[in-house]
């Protein structure tokens, strides 16, 4: 046996010396990390309305860094961590952040904690101005103003809503019938955000839908190589099916609904995103609706409570393999030195995938695994991120984004452990991405993945 003194870099980037025994003529031993037991760093974020993201930065222990939007716990190397938070504004209301402990010491095998508390600043009342026009004298409009939290107001004419709480208000309007005449409603400036002590404006415009005139509806369709599957319905029982961009002329003025269904081209499914429906067709004017097809990933049916793939990593496992798609193999874990998981995500469709692995450790207090994520799209910030959590729900290491590579130190607790890998999407814009997630646990000199043969 040959004794070699090596300098190893931990998850957080700290270097230390370790002695590794390598058999002559054998492969490189897996990385060995510090003898200190890891600890738990708990960062709580409080005081924000439900669904509102905070802005908290965590750094320390030799370069560890992460940005949090909600409360989180980390399994981290022992050391000191800095916590800072930025103020935010939500729906016109400023929220100032205070940190209970800006410097947190995480002891070996212990817990360090800090709480970030957001407090709403002075929220002076504001004004919402709703302008209504286009109706004959004496005719009442049909306008509704709503806000989360229960605020609701019905308006029949131009109105000034004074002393309202700062925030975002939705303004909607219904068509109005005056005698035999129908007036169609269109709204601009909604949602309207009332700032602290300021004014926001929304406008409702009514137009006489003269049945003796006609209008035009332009339906623009994109994203497909072949035909689409789009249907338009409207006044008087109007129905039209189209397969490509179409201009529908000589339409009776009124509200038209554009709907569409998924389309499959070869083995690829596309889902429609519709912008502008329902569409109010006005006399002698053209109204446009956009139908954009985006590649669609059907939901695998997996979840954090029902992972789609189960793997076991051991130093003595067979060679690394790749797998495409969920297998739901809880009763027969794939025993391997490394796994490459190939799948796809989309919004709408399948926003997340889940993988469960059992890691059998060696003699060292931690085992380092290498995580790589390649995606078919490159956006900033990354819409896909990989996170690893232990059986207690603590996050292990930093997230891995598209195009990223991380070496993550996994603590040796009891000789083996079960870990959950979440491949999750972030953001709200519709998108599609295929991805390749590679986890190298015991390849030592890099994994060469072969197709999995059960």
JSON list of N, CA and C in Angstrom, two decimals, residues 229-295:
[
{"chain": "A", "resi": 229, "resn": "UNK", "atom": "N", "xyz": [-54.78, 22.82, -33.89]},
{"chain": "A", "resi": 229, "resn": "UNK", "atom": "CA", "xyz": [-56.16, 22.39, -33.63]},
{"chain": "A", "resi": 229, "resn": "UNK", "atom": "C", "xyz": [-56.83, 23.47, -32.77]},
{"chain": "A", "resi": 230, "resn": "UNK", "atom": "N", "xyz": [-57.37, 24.49, -33.45]},
{"chain": "A", "resi": 230, "resn": "UNK", "atom": "CA", "xyz": [-57.89, 25.68, -32.79]},
{"chain": "A", "resi": 230, "resn": "UNK", "atom": "C", "xyz": [-59.35, 25.87, -33.16]},
{"chain": "A", "resi": 231, "resn": "UNK", "atom": "N", "xyz": [-60.16, 26.26, -32.17]},
{"chain": "A", "resi": 231, "resn": "UNK", "atom": "CA", "xyz": [-61.59, 26.47, -32.39]},
{"chain": "A", "resi": 231, "resn": "UNK", "atom": "C", "xyz": [-61.98, 27.86, -31.89]},
{"chain": "A", "resi": 232, "resn": "UNK", "atom": "N", "xyz": [-62.82, 28.54, -32.68]},
{"chain": "A", "resi": 232, "resn": "UNK", "atom": "CA", "xyz": [-63.33, 29.86, -32.30]},
{"chain": "A", "resi": 232, "resn": "UNK", "atom": "C", "xyz": [-64.85, 29.77, -32.20]},
{"chain": "A", "resi": 233, "resn": "UNK", "atom": "N", "xyz": [-65.40, 30.26, -31.09]},
{"chain": "A", "resi": 233, "resn": "UNK", "atom": "CA", "xyz": [-66.85, 30.33, -30.93]},
{"chain": "A", "resi": 233, "resn": "UNK", "atom": "C", "xyz": [-67.24, 31.76, -30.60]},
{"chain": "A", "resi": 234, "resn": "UNK", "atom": "N", "xyz": [-68.49, 32.13, -30.98]},
{"chain": "A", "resi": 234, "resn": "UNK", "atom": "CA", "xyz": [-68.91, 33.50, -30.75]},
{"chain": "A", "resi": 234, "resn": "UNK", "atom": "C", "xyz": [-70.41, 33.68, -30.82]},
{"chain": "A", "resi": 235, "resn": "UNK", "atom": "N", "xyz": [-70.86, 34.93, -30.97]},
{"chain": "A", "resi": 235, "resn": "UNK", "atom": "CA", "xyz": [-72.29, 35.24, -30.92]},
{"chain": "A", "resi": 235, "resn": "UNK", "atom": "C", "xyz": [-73.08, 34.50, -31.99]},
{"chain": "A", "resi": 236, "resn": "UNK", "atom": "N", "xyz": [-74.36, 34.22, -31.66]},
{"chain": "A", "resi": 236, "resn": "UNK", "atom": "CA", "xyz": [-75.24, 33.61, -32.64]},
{"chain": "A", "resi": 236, "resn": "UNK", "atom": "C", "xyz": [-74.88, 32.19, -33.00]},
{"chain": "A", "resi": 237, "resn": "UNK", "atom": "N", "xyz": [-74.15, 31.49, -32.14]},
{"chain": "A", "resi": 237, "resn": "UNK", "atom": "CA", "xyz": [-73.77, 30.11, -32.42]},
{"chain": "A", "resi": 237, "resn": "UNK", "atom": "C", "xyz": [-72.60, 29.97, -33.37]},
{"chain": "A", "resi": 238, "resn": "UNK", "atom": "N", "xyz": [-71.84, 31.05, -33.56]},
{"chain": "A", "resi": 238, "resn": "UNK", "atom": "CA", "xyz": [-70.69, 31.00, -34.47]},
{"chain": "A", "resi": 238, "resn": "UNK", "atom": "C", "xyz": [-69.66, 29.98, -33.98]},
{"chain": "A", "resi": 239, "resn": "UNK", "atom": "N", "xyz": [-69.19, 29.12, -34.89]},
{"chain": "A", "resi": 239, "resn": "UNK", "atom": "CA", "xyz": [-68.12, 28.16, -34.60]},
{"chain": "A", "resi": 239, "resn": "UNK", "atom": "C", "xyz": [-67.26, 28.01, -35.84]},
{"chain": "A", "resi": 240, "resn": "UNK", "atom": "N", "xyz": [-65.94, 28.05, -35.62]},
{"chain": "A", "resi": 240, "resn": "UNK", "atom": "CA", "xyz": [-65.00, 27.88, -36.74]},
{"chain": "A", "resi": 240, "resn": "UNK", "atom": "C", "xyz": [-63.77, 27.14, -36.21]},
{"chain": "A", "resi": 241, "resn": "UNK", "atom": "N", "xyz": [-63.32, 26.14, -36.96]},
{"chain": "A", "resi": 241, "resn": "UNK", "atom": "CA", "xyz": [-62.09, 25.41, -36.62]},
{"chain": "A", "resi": 241, "resn": "UNK", "atom": "C", "xyz": [-61.02, 25.78, -37.62]},
{"chain": "A", "resi": 242, "resn": "UNK", "atom": "N", "xyz": [-59.81, 26.06, -37.13]},
{"chain": "A", "resi": 242, "resn": "UNK", "atom": "CA", "xyz": [-58.71, 26.44, -38.01]},
{"chain": "A", "resi": 242, "resn": "UNK", "atom": "C", "xyz": [-57.46, 25.64, -37.64]},
{"chain": "A", "resi": 243, "resn": "UNK", "atom": "N", "xyz": [-56.55, 25.54, -38.58]},
{"chain": "A", "resi": 243, "resn": "UNK", "atom": "CA", "xyz": [-55.31, 24.77, -38.37]},
{"chain": "A", "resi": 243, "resn": "UNK", "atom": "C", "xyz": [-54.06, 25.62, -38.56]},
{"chain": "A", "resi": 244, "resn": "UNK", "atom": "N", "xyz": [-54.23, 26.86, -38.98]},
{"chain": "A", "resi": 244, "resn": "UNK", "atom": "CA", "xyz": [-53.09, 27.75, -39.19]},
{"chain": "A", "resi": 244, "resn": "UNK", "atom": "C", "xyz": [-53.53, 29.19, -38.97]},
{"chain": "A", "resi": 245, "resn": "UNK", "atom": "N", "xyz": [-52.58, 30.11, -39.00]},
{"chain": "A", "resi": 245, "resn": "UNK", "atom": "CA", "xyz": [-52.91, 31.53, -38.83]},
{"chain": "A", "resi": 245, "resn": "UNK", "atom": "C", "xyz": [-54.02, 31.92, -39.80]},
{"chain": "A", "resi": 246, "resn": "UNK", "atom": "N", "xyz": [-55.07, 32.57, -39.26]},
{"chain": "A", "resi": 246, "resn": "UNK", "atom": "CA", "xyz": [-56.27, 32.84, -40.06]},
{"chain": "A", "resi": 246, "resn": "UNK", "atom": "C", "xyz": [-56.84, 34.21, -39.70]},
{"chain": "A", "resi": 247, "resn": "UNK", "atom": "N", "xyz": [-57.34, 34.91, -40.71]},
{"chain": "A", "resi": 247, "resn": "UNK", "atom": "CA", "xyz": [-58.08, 36.15, -40.50]},
{"chain": "A", "resi": 247, "resn": "UNK", "atom": "C", "xyz": [-59.55, 35.88, -40.76]},
{"chain": "A", "resi": 248, "resn": "UNK", "atom": "N", "xyz": [-60.37, 36.06, -39.73]},
{"chain": "A", "resi": 248, "resn": "UNK", "atom": "CA", "xyz": [-61.82, 35.84, -39.86]},
{"chain": "A", "resi": 248, "resn": "UNK", "atom": "C", "xyz": [-62.49, 37.20, -40.03]},
{"chain": "A", "resi": 249, "resn": "UNK", "atom": "N", "xyz": [-63.01, 37.43, -41.21]},
{"chain": "A", "resi": 249, "resn": "UNK", "atom": "CA", "xyz": [-63.63, 38.72, -41.53]},
{"chain": "A", "resi": 249, "resn": "UNK", "atom": "C", "xyz": [-65.15, 38.64, -41.44]},
{"chain": "A", "resi": 250, "resn": "UNK", "atom": "N", "xyz": [-65.78, 39.79, -41.52]},
{"chain": "A", "resi": 250, "resn": "UNK", "atom": "CA", "xyz": [-67.24, 39.89, -41.55]},
{"chain": "A", "resi": 250, "resn": "UNK", "atom": "C", "xyz": [-67.90, 39.23, -40.35]},
{"chain": "A", "resi": 251, "resn": "UNK", "atom": "N", "xyz": [-67.32, 39.43, -39.18]},
{"chain": "A", "resi": 251, "resn": "UNK", "atom": "CA", "xyz": [-67.88, 38.86, -37.96]},
{"chain": "A", "resi": 251, "resn": "UNK", "atom": "C", "xyz": [-68.83, 39.84, -37.29]},
{"chain": "A", "resi": 252, "resn": "UNK", "atom": "N", "xyz": [-69.90, 39.30, -36.71]},
{"chain": "A", "resi": 252, "resn": "UNK", "atom": "CA", "xyz": [-70.80, 40.12, -35.90]},
{"chain": "A", "resi": 252, "resn": "UNK", "atom": "C", "xyz": [-70.02, 40.62, -34.69]},
{"chain": "A", "resi": 253, "resn": "UNK", "atom": "N", "xyz": [-70.06, 41.90, -34.37]},
{"chain": "A", "resi": 253, "resn": "UNK", "atom": "CA", "xyz": [-69.35, 42.39, -33.19]},
{"chain": "A", "resi": 253, "resn": "UNK", "atom": "C", "xyz": [-69.80, 41.67, -31.93]},
{"chain": "A", "resi": 254, "resn": "UNK", "atom": "N", "xyz": [-68.85, 41.40, -31.06]},
{"chain": "A", "resi": 254, "resn": "UNK", "atom": "CA", "xyz": [-69.16, 40.70, -29.82]},
{"chain": "A", "resi": 254, "resn": "UNK", "atom": "C", "xyz": [-67.95, 39.97, -29.29]},
{"chain": "A", "resi": 255, "resn": "UNK", "atom": "N", "xyz": [-68.16, 39.17, -28.26]},
{"chain": "A", "resi": 255, "resn": "UNK", "atom": "CA", "xyz": [-67.07, 38.44, -27.62]},
{"chain": "A", "resi": 255, "resn": "UNK", "atom": "C", "xyz": [-66.91, 37.06, -28.24]},
{"chain": "A", "resi": 256, "resn": "UNK", "atom": "N", "xyz": [-65.66, 36.74, -28.60]},
{"chain": "A", "resi": 256, "resn": "UNK", "atom": "CA", "xyz": [-65.33, 35.45, -29.21]},
{"chain": "A", "resi": 256, "resn": "UNK", "atom": "C", "xyz": [-64.31, 34.73, -28.31]},
{"chain": "A", "resi": 257, "resn": "UNK", "atom": "N", "xyz": [-64.50, 33.43, -28.20]},
{"chain": "A", "resi": 257, "resn": "UNK", "atom": "CA", "xyz": [-63.61, 32.59, -27.39]},
{"chain": "A", "resi": 257, "resn": "UNK", "atom": "C", "xyz": [-62.76, 31.73, -28.31]},
{"chain": "A", "resi": 258, "resn": "UNK", "atom": "N", "xyz": [-61.45, 31.80, -28.11]},
{"chain": "A", "resi": 258, "resn": "UNK", "atom": "CA", "xyz": [-60.50, 30.99, -28.88]},
{"chain": "A", "resi": 258, "resn": "UNK", "atom": "C", "xyz": [-59.97, 29.90, -27.96]},
{"chain": "A", "resi": 259, "resn": "UNK", "atom": "N", "xyz": [-60.12, 28.64, -28.36]},
{"chain": "A", "resi": 259, "resn": "UNK", "atom": "CA", "xyz": [-59.61, 27.51, -27.59]},
{"chain": "A", "resi": 259, "resn": "UNK", "atom": "C", "xyz": [-58.75, 26.64, -28.50]},
{"chain": "A", "resi": 260, "resn": "UNK", "atom": "N", "xyz": [-57.90, 25.82, -27.89]},
{"chain": "A", "resi": 260, "resn": "UNK", "atom": "CA", "xyz": [-56.99, 24.96, -28.66]},
{"chain": "A", "resi": 260, "resn": "UNK", "atom": "C", "xyz": [-56.65, 23.74, -27.83]},
{"chain": "A", "resi": 261, "resn": "UNK", "atom": "N", "xyz": [-56.30, 22.67, -28.50]},
{"chain": "A", "resi": 261, "resn": "UNK", "atom": "CA", "xyz": [-55.91, 21.43, -27.83]},
{"chain": "A", "resi": 261, "resn": "UNK", "atom": "C", "xyz": [-54.48, 21.06, -28.20]},
{"chain": "A", "resi": 262, "resn": "UNK", "atom": "N", "xyz": [-53.91, 20.13, -27.42]},
{"chain": "A", "resi": 262, "resn": "UNK", "atom": "CA", "xyz": [-52.54, 19.68, -27.67]},
{"chain": "A", "resi": 262, "resn": "UNK", "atom": "C", "xyz": [-52.42, 19.06, -29.06]},
{"chain": "A", "resi": 263, "resn": "UNK", "atom": "N", "xyz": [-51.22, 19.16, -29.60]},
{"chain": "A", "resi": 263, "resn": "UNK", "atom": "CA", "xyz": [-50.91, 18.58, -30.91]},
{"chain": "A", "resi": 263, "resn": "UNK", "atom": "C", "xyz": [-49.65, 17.73, -30.78]},
{"chain": "A", "resi": 264, "resn": "UNK", "atom": "N", "xyz": [-49.67, 16.54, -31.39]},
{"chain": "A", "resi": 264, "resn": "UNK", "atom": "CA", "xyz": [-48.50, 15.66, -31.37]},
{"chain": "A", "resi": 264, "resn": "UNK", "atom": "C", "xyz": [-47.89, 15.60, -32.76]},
{"chain": "A", "resi": 265, "resn": "UNK", "atom": "N", "xyz": [-46.60, 15.88, -32.82]},
{"chain": "A", "resi": 265, "resn": "UNK", "atom": "CA", "xyz": [-45.84, 15.76, -34.07]},
{"chain": "A", "resi": 265, "resn": "UNK", "atom": "C", "xyz": [-44.75, 14.72, -33.84]},
{"chain": "A", "resi": 266, "resn": "UNK", "atom": "N", "xyz": [-44.91, 13.56, -34.49]},
{"chain": "A", "resi": 266, "resn": "UNK", "atom": "CA", "xyz": [-43.99, 12.47, -34.23]},
{"chain": "A", "resi": 266, "resn": "UNK", "atom": "C", "xyz": [-44.16, 11.99, -32.80]},
{"chain": "A", "resi": 267, "resn": "UNK", "atom": "N", "xyz": [-43.08, 12.02, -32.03]},
{"chain": "A", "resi": 267, "resn": "UNK", "atom": "CA", "xyz": [-43.15, 11.61, -30.63]},
{"chain": "A", "resi": 267, "resn": "UNK", "atom": "C", "xyz": [-43.21, 12.81, -29.68]},
{"chain": "A", "resi": 268, "resn": "UNK", "atom": "N", "xyz": [-43.35, 14.01, -30.24]},
{"chain": "A", "resi": 268, "resn": "UNK", "atom": "CA", "xyz": [-43.31, 15.24, -29.44]},
{"chain": "A", "resi": 268, "resn": "UNK", "atom": "C", "xyz": [-44.69, 15.85, -29.33]},
{"chain": "A", "resi": 269, "resn": "UNK", "atom": "N", "xyz": [-45.08, 16.19, -28.10]},
{"chain": "A", "resi": 269, "resn": "UNK", "atom": "CA", "xyz": [-46.37, 16.82, -27.85]},
{"chain": "A", "resi": 269, "resn": "UNK", "atom": "C", "xyz": [-46.18, 18.31, -27.60]},
{"chain": "A", "resi": 270, "resn": "UNK", "atom": "N", "xyz": [-47.08, 19.11, -28.16]},
{"chain": "A", "resi": 270, "resn": "UNK", "atom": "CA", "xyz": [-47.06, 20.55, -27.99]},
{"chain": "A", "resi": 270, "resn": "UNK", "atom": "C", "xyz": [-48.36, 21.00, -27.34]},
{"chain": "A", "resi": 271, "resn": "UNK", "atom": "N", "xyz": [-48.26, 21.93, -26.38]},
{"chain": "A", "resi": 271, "resn": "UNK", "atom": "CA", "xyz": [-49.43, 22.47, -25.69]},
{"chain": "A", "resi": 271, "resn": "UNK", "atom": "C", "xyz": [-49.63, 23.93, -26.09]},
{"chain": "A", "resi": 272, "resn": "UNK", "atom": "N", "xyz": [-50.89, 24.38, -26.21]},
{"chain": "A", "resi": 272, "resn": "UNK", "atom": "CA", "xyz": [-51.15, 25.76, -26.64]},
{"chain": "A", "resi": 272, "resn": "UNK", "atom": "C", "xyz": [-51.15, 26.74, -25.47]},
{"chain": "A", "resi": 273, "resn": "UNK", "atom": "N", "xyz": [-50.58, 27.91, -25.71]},
{"chain": "A", "resi": 273, "resn": "UNK", "atom": "CA", "xyz": [-50.68, 29.05, -24.80]},
{"chain": "A", "resi": 273, "resn": "UNK", "atom": "C", "xyz": [-51.45, 30.14, -25.54]},
{"chain": "A", "resi": 274, "resn": "UNK", "atom": "N", "xyz": [-52.59, 30.56, -24.98]},
{"chain": "A", "resi": 274, "resn": "UNK", "atom": "CA", "xyz": [-53.48, 31.49, -25.68]},
{"chain": "A", "resi": 274, "resn": "UNK", "atom": "C", "xyz": [-53.46, 32.84, -24.98]},
{"chain": "A", "resi": 275, "resn": "UNK", "atom": "N", "xyz": [-53.24, 33.89, -25.75]},
{"chain": "A", "resi": 275, "resn": "UNK", "atom": "CA", "xyz": [-53.20, 35.25, -25.22]},
{"chain": "A", "resi": 275, "resn": "UNK", "atom": "C", "xyz": [-54.22, 36.10, -25.96]},
{"chain": "A", "resi": 276, "resn": "UNK", "atom": "N", "xyz": [-55.19, 36.65, -25.20]},
{"chain": "A", "resi": 276, "resn": "UNK", "atom": "CA", "xyz": [-56.16, 37.55, -25.81]},
{"chain": "A", "resi": 276, "resn": "UNK", "atom": "C", "xyz": [-57.57, 37.03, -25.90]},
{"chain": "A", "resi": 277, "resn": "UNK", "atom": "N", "xyz": [-57.83, 35.85, -25.35]},
{"chain": "A", "resi": 277, "resn": "UNK", "atom": "CA", "xyz": [-59.18, 35.29, -25.37]},
{"chain": "A", "resi": 277, "resn": "UNK", "atom": "C", "xyz": [-59.76, 35.30, -23.96]},
{"chain": "A", "resi": 278, "resn": "UNK", "atom": "N", "xyz": [-61.04, 35.67, -23.81]},
{"chain": "A", "resi": 278, "resn": "UNK", "atom": "CA", "xyz": [-62.01, 36.07, -24.83]},
{"chain": "A", "resi": 278, "resn": "UNK", "atom": "C", "xyz": [-61.61, 37.37, -25.53]},
{"chain": "A", "resi": 279, "resn": "UNK", "atom": "N", "xyz": [-61.99, 37.47, -26.79]},
{"chain": "A", "resi": 279, "resn": "UNK", "atom": "CA", "xyz": [-61.61, 38.61, -27.61]},
{"chain": "A", "resi": 279, "resn": "UNK", "atom": "C", "xyz": [-62.87, 39.39, -28.01]},
{"chain": "A", "resi": 280, "resn": "UNK", "atom": "N", "xyz": [-62.86, 40.69, -27.73]},
{"chain": "A", "resi": 280, "resn": "UNK", "atom": "CA", "xyz": [-63.98, 41.54, -28.11]},
{"chain": "A", "resi": 280, "resn": "UNK", "atom": "C", "xyz": [-63.74, 42.06, -29.52]},
{"chain": "A", "resi": 281, "resn": "UNK", "atom": "N", "xyz": [-64.56, 41.59, -30.46]},
{"chain": "A", "resi": 281, "resn": "UNK", "atom": "CA", "xyz": [-64.48, 42.06, -31.85]},
{"chain": "A", "resi": 281, "resn": "UNK", "atom": "C", "xyz": [-65.36, 43.30, -31.98]},
{"chain": "A", "resi": 282, "resn": "UNK", "atom": "N", "xyz": [-64.73, 44.41, -32.35]},
{"chain": "A", "resi": 282, "resn": "UNK", "atom": "CA", "xyz": [-65.43, 45.69, -32.45]},
{"chain": "A", "resi": 282, "resn": "UNK", "atom": "C", "xyz": [-65.78, 46.00, -33.90]},
{"chain": "A", "resi": 283, "resn": "UNK", "atom": "N", "xyz": [-66.82, 46.82, -34.10]},
{"chain": "A", "resi": 283, "resn": "UNK", "atom": "CA", "xyz": [-67.21, 47.17, -35.47]},
{"chain": "A", "resi": 283, "resn": "UNK", "atom": "C", "xyz": [-66.07, 47.82, -36.24]},
{"chain": "A", "resi": 284, "resn": "UNK", "atom": "N", "xyz": [-65.82, 47.31, -37.44]},
{"chain": "A", "resi": 284, "resn": "UNK", "atom": "CA", "xyz": [-64.86, 47.87, -38.38]},
{"chain": "A", "resi": 284, "resn": "UNK", "atom": "C", "xyz": [-63.45, 47.95, -37.79]},
{"chain": "A", "resi": 285, "resn": "UNK", "atom": "N", "xyz": [-63.13, 47.06, -36.84]},
{"chain": "A", "resi": 285, "resn": "UNK", "atom": "CA", "xyz": [-61.79, 46.98, -36.27]},
{"chain": "A", "resi": 285, "resn": "UNK", "atom": "C", "xyz": [-61.31, 45.54, -36.29]},
{"chain": "A", "resi": 286, "resn": "UNK", "atom": "N", "xyz": [-59.99, 45.38, -36.12]},
{"chain": "A", "resi": 286, "resn": "UNK", "atom": "CA", "xyz": [-59.39, 44.05, -36.07]},
{"chain": "A", "resi": 286, "resn": "UNK", "atom": "C", "xyz": [-58.87, 43.77, -34.67]},
{"chain": "A", "resi": 287, "resn": "UNK", "atom": "N", "xyz": [-59.28, 42.65, -34.12]},
{"chain": "A", "resi": 287, "resn": "UNK", "atom": "CA", "xyz": [-58.82, 42.18, -32.81]},
{"chain": "A", "resi": 287, "resn": "UNK", "atom": "C", "xyz": [-57.93, 40.97, -33.03]},
{"chain": "A", "resi": 288, "resn": "UNK", "atom": "N", "xyz": [-56.82, 40.88, -32.28]},
{"chain": "A", "resi": 288, "resn": "UNK", "atom": "CA", "xyz": [-55.85, 39.81, -32.50]},
{"chain": "A", "resi": 288, "resn": "UNK", "atom": "C", "xyz": [-55.74, 38.91, -31.27]},
{"chain": "A", "resi": 289, "resn": "UNK", "atom": "N", "xyz": [-55.70, 37.61, -31.52]},
{"chain": "A", "resi": 289, "resn": "UNK", "atom": "CA", "xyz": [-55.46, 36.60, -30.49]},
{"chain": "A", "resi": 289, "resn": "UNK", "atom": "C", "xyz": [-54.25, 35.78, -30.93]},
{"chain": "A", "resi": 290, "resn": "UNK", "atom": "N", "xyz": [-53.32, 35.54, -29.99]},
{"chain": "A", "resi": 290, "resn": "UNK", "atom": "CA", "xyz": [-52.13, 34.74, -30.28]},
{"chain": "A", "resi": 290, "resn": "UNK", "atom": "C", "xyz": [-52.26, 33.35, -29.66]},
{"chain": "A", "resi": 291, "resn": "UNK", "atom": "N", "xyz": [-52.00, 32.34, -30.48]},
{"chain": "A", "resi": 291, "resn": "UNK", "atom": "CA", "xyz": [-51.95, 30.95, -30.00]},
{"chain": "A", "resi": 291, "resn": "UNK", "atom": "C", "xyz": [-50.54, 30.44, -30.26]},
{"chain": "A", "resi": 292, "resn": "UNK", "atom": "N", "xyz": [-49.79, 30.22, -29.19]},
{"chain": "A", "resi": 292, "resn": "UNK", "atom": "CA", "xyz": [-48.41, 29.77, -29.32]},
{"chain": "A", "resi": 292, "resn": "UNK", "atom": "C", "xyz": [-48.29, 28.36, -28.75]},
{"chain": "A", "resi": 293, "resn": "UNK", "atom": "N", "xyz": [-47.81, 27.44, -29.57]},
{"chain": "A", "resi": 293, "resn": "UNK", "atom": "CA", "xyz": [-47.61, 26.06, -29.12]},
{"chain": "A", "resi": 293, "resn": "UNK", "atom": "C", "xyz": [-46.20, 25.90, -28.57]},
{"chain": "A", "resi": 294, "resn": "UNK", "atom": "N", "xyz": [-46.10, 25.31, -27.38]},
{"chain": "A", "resi": 294, "resn": "UNK", "atom": "CA", "xyz": [-44.81, 25.06, -26.76]},
{"chain": "A", "resi": 294, "resn": "UNK", "atom": "C", "xyz": [-44.68, 23.56, -26.51]},
{"chain": "A", "resi": 295, "resn": "UNK", "atom": "N", "xyz": [-43.44, 23.06, -26.61]},
{"chain": "A", "resi": 295, "resn": "UNK", "atom": "CA", "xyz": [-43.21, 21.65, -26.37]},
{"chain": "A", "resi": 295, "resn": "UNK", "atom": "C", "xyz": [-43.66, 21.29, -24.96]}
]
